[in-house]
PDB file of C-alpha atoms and ligand atoms in Angstrom:
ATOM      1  CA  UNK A  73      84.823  64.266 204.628  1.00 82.00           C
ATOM      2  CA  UNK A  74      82.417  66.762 205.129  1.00 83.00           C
ATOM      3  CA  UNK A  75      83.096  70.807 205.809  1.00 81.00           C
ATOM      4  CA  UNK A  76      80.902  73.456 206.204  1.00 79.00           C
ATOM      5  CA  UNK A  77      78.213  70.941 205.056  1.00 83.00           C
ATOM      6  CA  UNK A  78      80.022  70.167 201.515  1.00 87.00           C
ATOM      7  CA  UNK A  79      81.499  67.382 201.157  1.00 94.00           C
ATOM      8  CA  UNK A  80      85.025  66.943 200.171  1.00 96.00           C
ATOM      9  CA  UNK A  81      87.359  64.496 198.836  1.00 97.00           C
ATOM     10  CA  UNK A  82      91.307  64.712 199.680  1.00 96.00           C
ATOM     11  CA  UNK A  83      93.740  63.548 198.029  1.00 97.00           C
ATOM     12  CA  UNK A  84      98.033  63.591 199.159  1.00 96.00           C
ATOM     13  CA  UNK A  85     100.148  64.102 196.107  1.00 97.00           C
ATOM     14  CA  UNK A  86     103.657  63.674 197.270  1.00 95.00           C
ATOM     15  CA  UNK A  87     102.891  65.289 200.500  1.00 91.00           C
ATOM     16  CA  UNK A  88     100.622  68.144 199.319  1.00 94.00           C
ATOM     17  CA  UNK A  89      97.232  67.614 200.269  1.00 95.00           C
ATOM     18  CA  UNK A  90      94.524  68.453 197.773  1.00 96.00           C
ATOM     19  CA  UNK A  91      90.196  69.500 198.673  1.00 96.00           C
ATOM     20  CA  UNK A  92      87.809  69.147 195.753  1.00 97.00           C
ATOM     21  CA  UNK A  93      84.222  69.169 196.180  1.00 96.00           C
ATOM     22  CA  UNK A  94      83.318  65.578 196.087  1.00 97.00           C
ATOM     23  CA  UNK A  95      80.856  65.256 193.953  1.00 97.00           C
ATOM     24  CA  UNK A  96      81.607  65.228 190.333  1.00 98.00           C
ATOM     25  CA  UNK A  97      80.584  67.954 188.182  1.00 98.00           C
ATOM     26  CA  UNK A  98      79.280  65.444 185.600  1.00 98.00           C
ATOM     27  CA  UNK A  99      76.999  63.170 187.282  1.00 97.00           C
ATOM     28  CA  UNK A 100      76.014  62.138 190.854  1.00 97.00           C
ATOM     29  CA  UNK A 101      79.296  60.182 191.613  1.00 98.00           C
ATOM     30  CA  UNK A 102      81.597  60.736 194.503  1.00 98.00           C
ATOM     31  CA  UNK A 103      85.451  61.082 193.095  1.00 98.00           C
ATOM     32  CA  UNK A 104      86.522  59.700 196.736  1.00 98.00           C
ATOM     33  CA  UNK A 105      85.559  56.672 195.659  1.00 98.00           C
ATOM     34  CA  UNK A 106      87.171  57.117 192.660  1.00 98.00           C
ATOM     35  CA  UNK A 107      90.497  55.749 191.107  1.00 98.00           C
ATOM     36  CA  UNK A 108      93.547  57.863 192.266  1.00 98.00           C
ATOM     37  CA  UNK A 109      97.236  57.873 190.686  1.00 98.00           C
ATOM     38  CA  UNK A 110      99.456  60.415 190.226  1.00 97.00           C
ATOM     39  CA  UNK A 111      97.798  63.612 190.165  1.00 98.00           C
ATOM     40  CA  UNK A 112      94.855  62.565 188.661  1.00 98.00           C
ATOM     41  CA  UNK A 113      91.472  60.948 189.634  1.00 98.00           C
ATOM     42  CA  UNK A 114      88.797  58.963 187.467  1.00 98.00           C
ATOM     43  CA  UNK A 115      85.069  59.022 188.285  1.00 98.00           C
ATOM     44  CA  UNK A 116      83.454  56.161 189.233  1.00 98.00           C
ATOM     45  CA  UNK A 117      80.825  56.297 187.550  1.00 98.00           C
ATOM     46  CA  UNK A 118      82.005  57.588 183.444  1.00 98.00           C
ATOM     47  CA  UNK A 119      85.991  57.373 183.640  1.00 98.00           C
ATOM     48  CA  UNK A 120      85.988  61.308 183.517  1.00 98.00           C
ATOM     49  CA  UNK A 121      89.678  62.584 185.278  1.00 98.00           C
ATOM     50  CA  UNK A 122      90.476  65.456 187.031  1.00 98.00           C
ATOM     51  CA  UNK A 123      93.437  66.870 187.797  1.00 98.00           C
ATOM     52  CA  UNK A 124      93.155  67.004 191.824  1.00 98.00           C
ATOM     53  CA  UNK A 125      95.699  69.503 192.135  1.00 97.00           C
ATOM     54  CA  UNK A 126      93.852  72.558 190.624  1.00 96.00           C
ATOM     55  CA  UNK A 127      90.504  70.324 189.944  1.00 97.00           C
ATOM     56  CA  UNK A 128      91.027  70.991 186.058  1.00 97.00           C
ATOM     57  CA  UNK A 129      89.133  68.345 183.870  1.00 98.00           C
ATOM     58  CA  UNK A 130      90.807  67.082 181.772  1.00 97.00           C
ATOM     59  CA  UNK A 131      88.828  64.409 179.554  1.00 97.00           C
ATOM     60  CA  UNK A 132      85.412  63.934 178.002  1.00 96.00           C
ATOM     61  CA  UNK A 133      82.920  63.638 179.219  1.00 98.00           C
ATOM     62  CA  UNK A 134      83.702  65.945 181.656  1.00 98.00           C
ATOM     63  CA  UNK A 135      82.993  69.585 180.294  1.00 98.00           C
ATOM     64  CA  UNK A 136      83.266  71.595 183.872  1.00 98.00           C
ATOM     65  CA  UNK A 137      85.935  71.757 186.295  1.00 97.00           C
ATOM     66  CA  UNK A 138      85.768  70.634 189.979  1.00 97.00           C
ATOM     67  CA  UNK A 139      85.815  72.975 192.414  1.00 95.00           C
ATOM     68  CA  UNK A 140      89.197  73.144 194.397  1.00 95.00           C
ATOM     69  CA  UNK A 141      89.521  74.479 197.633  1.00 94.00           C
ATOM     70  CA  UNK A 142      92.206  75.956 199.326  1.00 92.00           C
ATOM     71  CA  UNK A 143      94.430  73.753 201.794  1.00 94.00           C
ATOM     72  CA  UNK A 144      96.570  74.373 204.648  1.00 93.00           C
ATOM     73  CA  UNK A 145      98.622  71.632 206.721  1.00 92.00           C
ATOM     74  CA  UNK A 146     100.029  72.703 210.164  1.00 93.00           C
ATOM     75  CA  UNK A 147     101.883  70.543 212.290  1.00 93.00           C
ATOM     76  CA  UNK A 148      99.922  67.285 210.747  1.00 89.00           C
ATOM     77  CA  UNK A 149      95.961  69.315 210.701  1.00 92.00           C
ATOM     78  CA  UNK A 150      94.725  70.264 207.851  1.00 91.00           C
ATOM     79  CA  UNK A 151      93.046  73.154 207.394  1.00 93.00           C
ATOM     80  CA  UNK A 152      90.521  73.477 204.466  1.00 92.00           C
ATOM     81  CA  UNK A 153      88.731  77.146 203.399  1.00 88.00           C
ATOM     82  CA  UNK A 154      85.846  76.174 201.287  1.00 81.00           C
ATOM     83  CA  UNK A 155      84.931  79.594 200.527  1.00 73.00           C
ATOM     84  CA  UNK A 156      88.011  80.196 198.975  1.00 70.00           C
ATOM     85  CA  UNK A 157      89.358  79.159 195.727  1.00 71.00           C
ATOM     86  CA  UNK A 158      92.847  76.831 195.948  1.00 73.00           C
ATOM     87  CA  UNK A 159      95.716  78.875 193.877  1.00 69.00           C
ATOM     88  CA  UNK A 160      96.983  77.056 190.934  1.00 63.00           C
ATOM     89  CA  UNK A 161     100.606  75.315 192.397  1.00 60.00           C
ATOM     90  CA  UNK A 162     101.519  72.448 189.542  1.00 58.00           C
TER      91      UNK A 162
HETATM   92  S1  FES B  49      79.588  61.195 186.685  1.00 94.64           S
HETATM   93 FE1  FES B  49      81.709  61.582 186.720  1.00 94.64          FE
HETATM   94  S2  FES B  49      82.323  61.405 184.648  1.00 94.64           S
HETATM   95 FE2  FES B  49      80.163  61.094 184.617  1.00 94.64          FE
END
C-alpha cells in the first residue's frame, strides 16, 4: 500500500495492525512479499527478520531497523501517520 507516496507494508498481529516502510533497509526487497509468522517477517530477498511490531531487526544481515509508523484502527479504517514514529507496544 502506498501513503503519502511511501510505500508500506501491514501486517495484523492478533488484531493489532502494524505500518513499516516496505522496503527493506538492507537491500531493494519489498518485506510485503515477504514471509510473515508471528510477529516477525523475513526478507525475500536475504532471510533478514524484523520484528513488525516496533520494526526492530533482529538478525544478520540486517544492521538497521525498519522504519515503523504509527497506526490507528477506527471502526474497521485504518489510519496510518507516516510522519510519526509508532510507540514501542510489545
Ligand atoms: S534485502 Fe532484505 S535482508 Fe537483504
Amino acid at each position: 500500500m502506498e501513503v503519502d507516496c511511501r510505500k508500506l507494508a501491514l501486517f495484523n498481529v492478533d488484531g493489532n495492525v502494524y505500518a513499516l516502510d516496505d522496503l527493506c533497509t538492507h537491500g531493494h526487497a519489498r518485506l510485503s512479499e515477504g514471509e510473515f509468522e508471528g510477529h516477525e517477517v523475513e526478507c525475500p530477498l536475504h532471510a533478514g527478520v524484523f520484528d513488525v511490531r516496533t520494526g526492530r531487526a533482529v538478525c544478520a544481515p540486517l544492521t538497521r531497523d525498519a522504519r515503523c509508523h504509527a497506526v490507528k484502527v477506527e471502526r474497521g479504517d485504518v489510519f496510518i501517520a507516516t510522519g510519526i514514529a509508532a510507540e514501542p507496544r510489545p
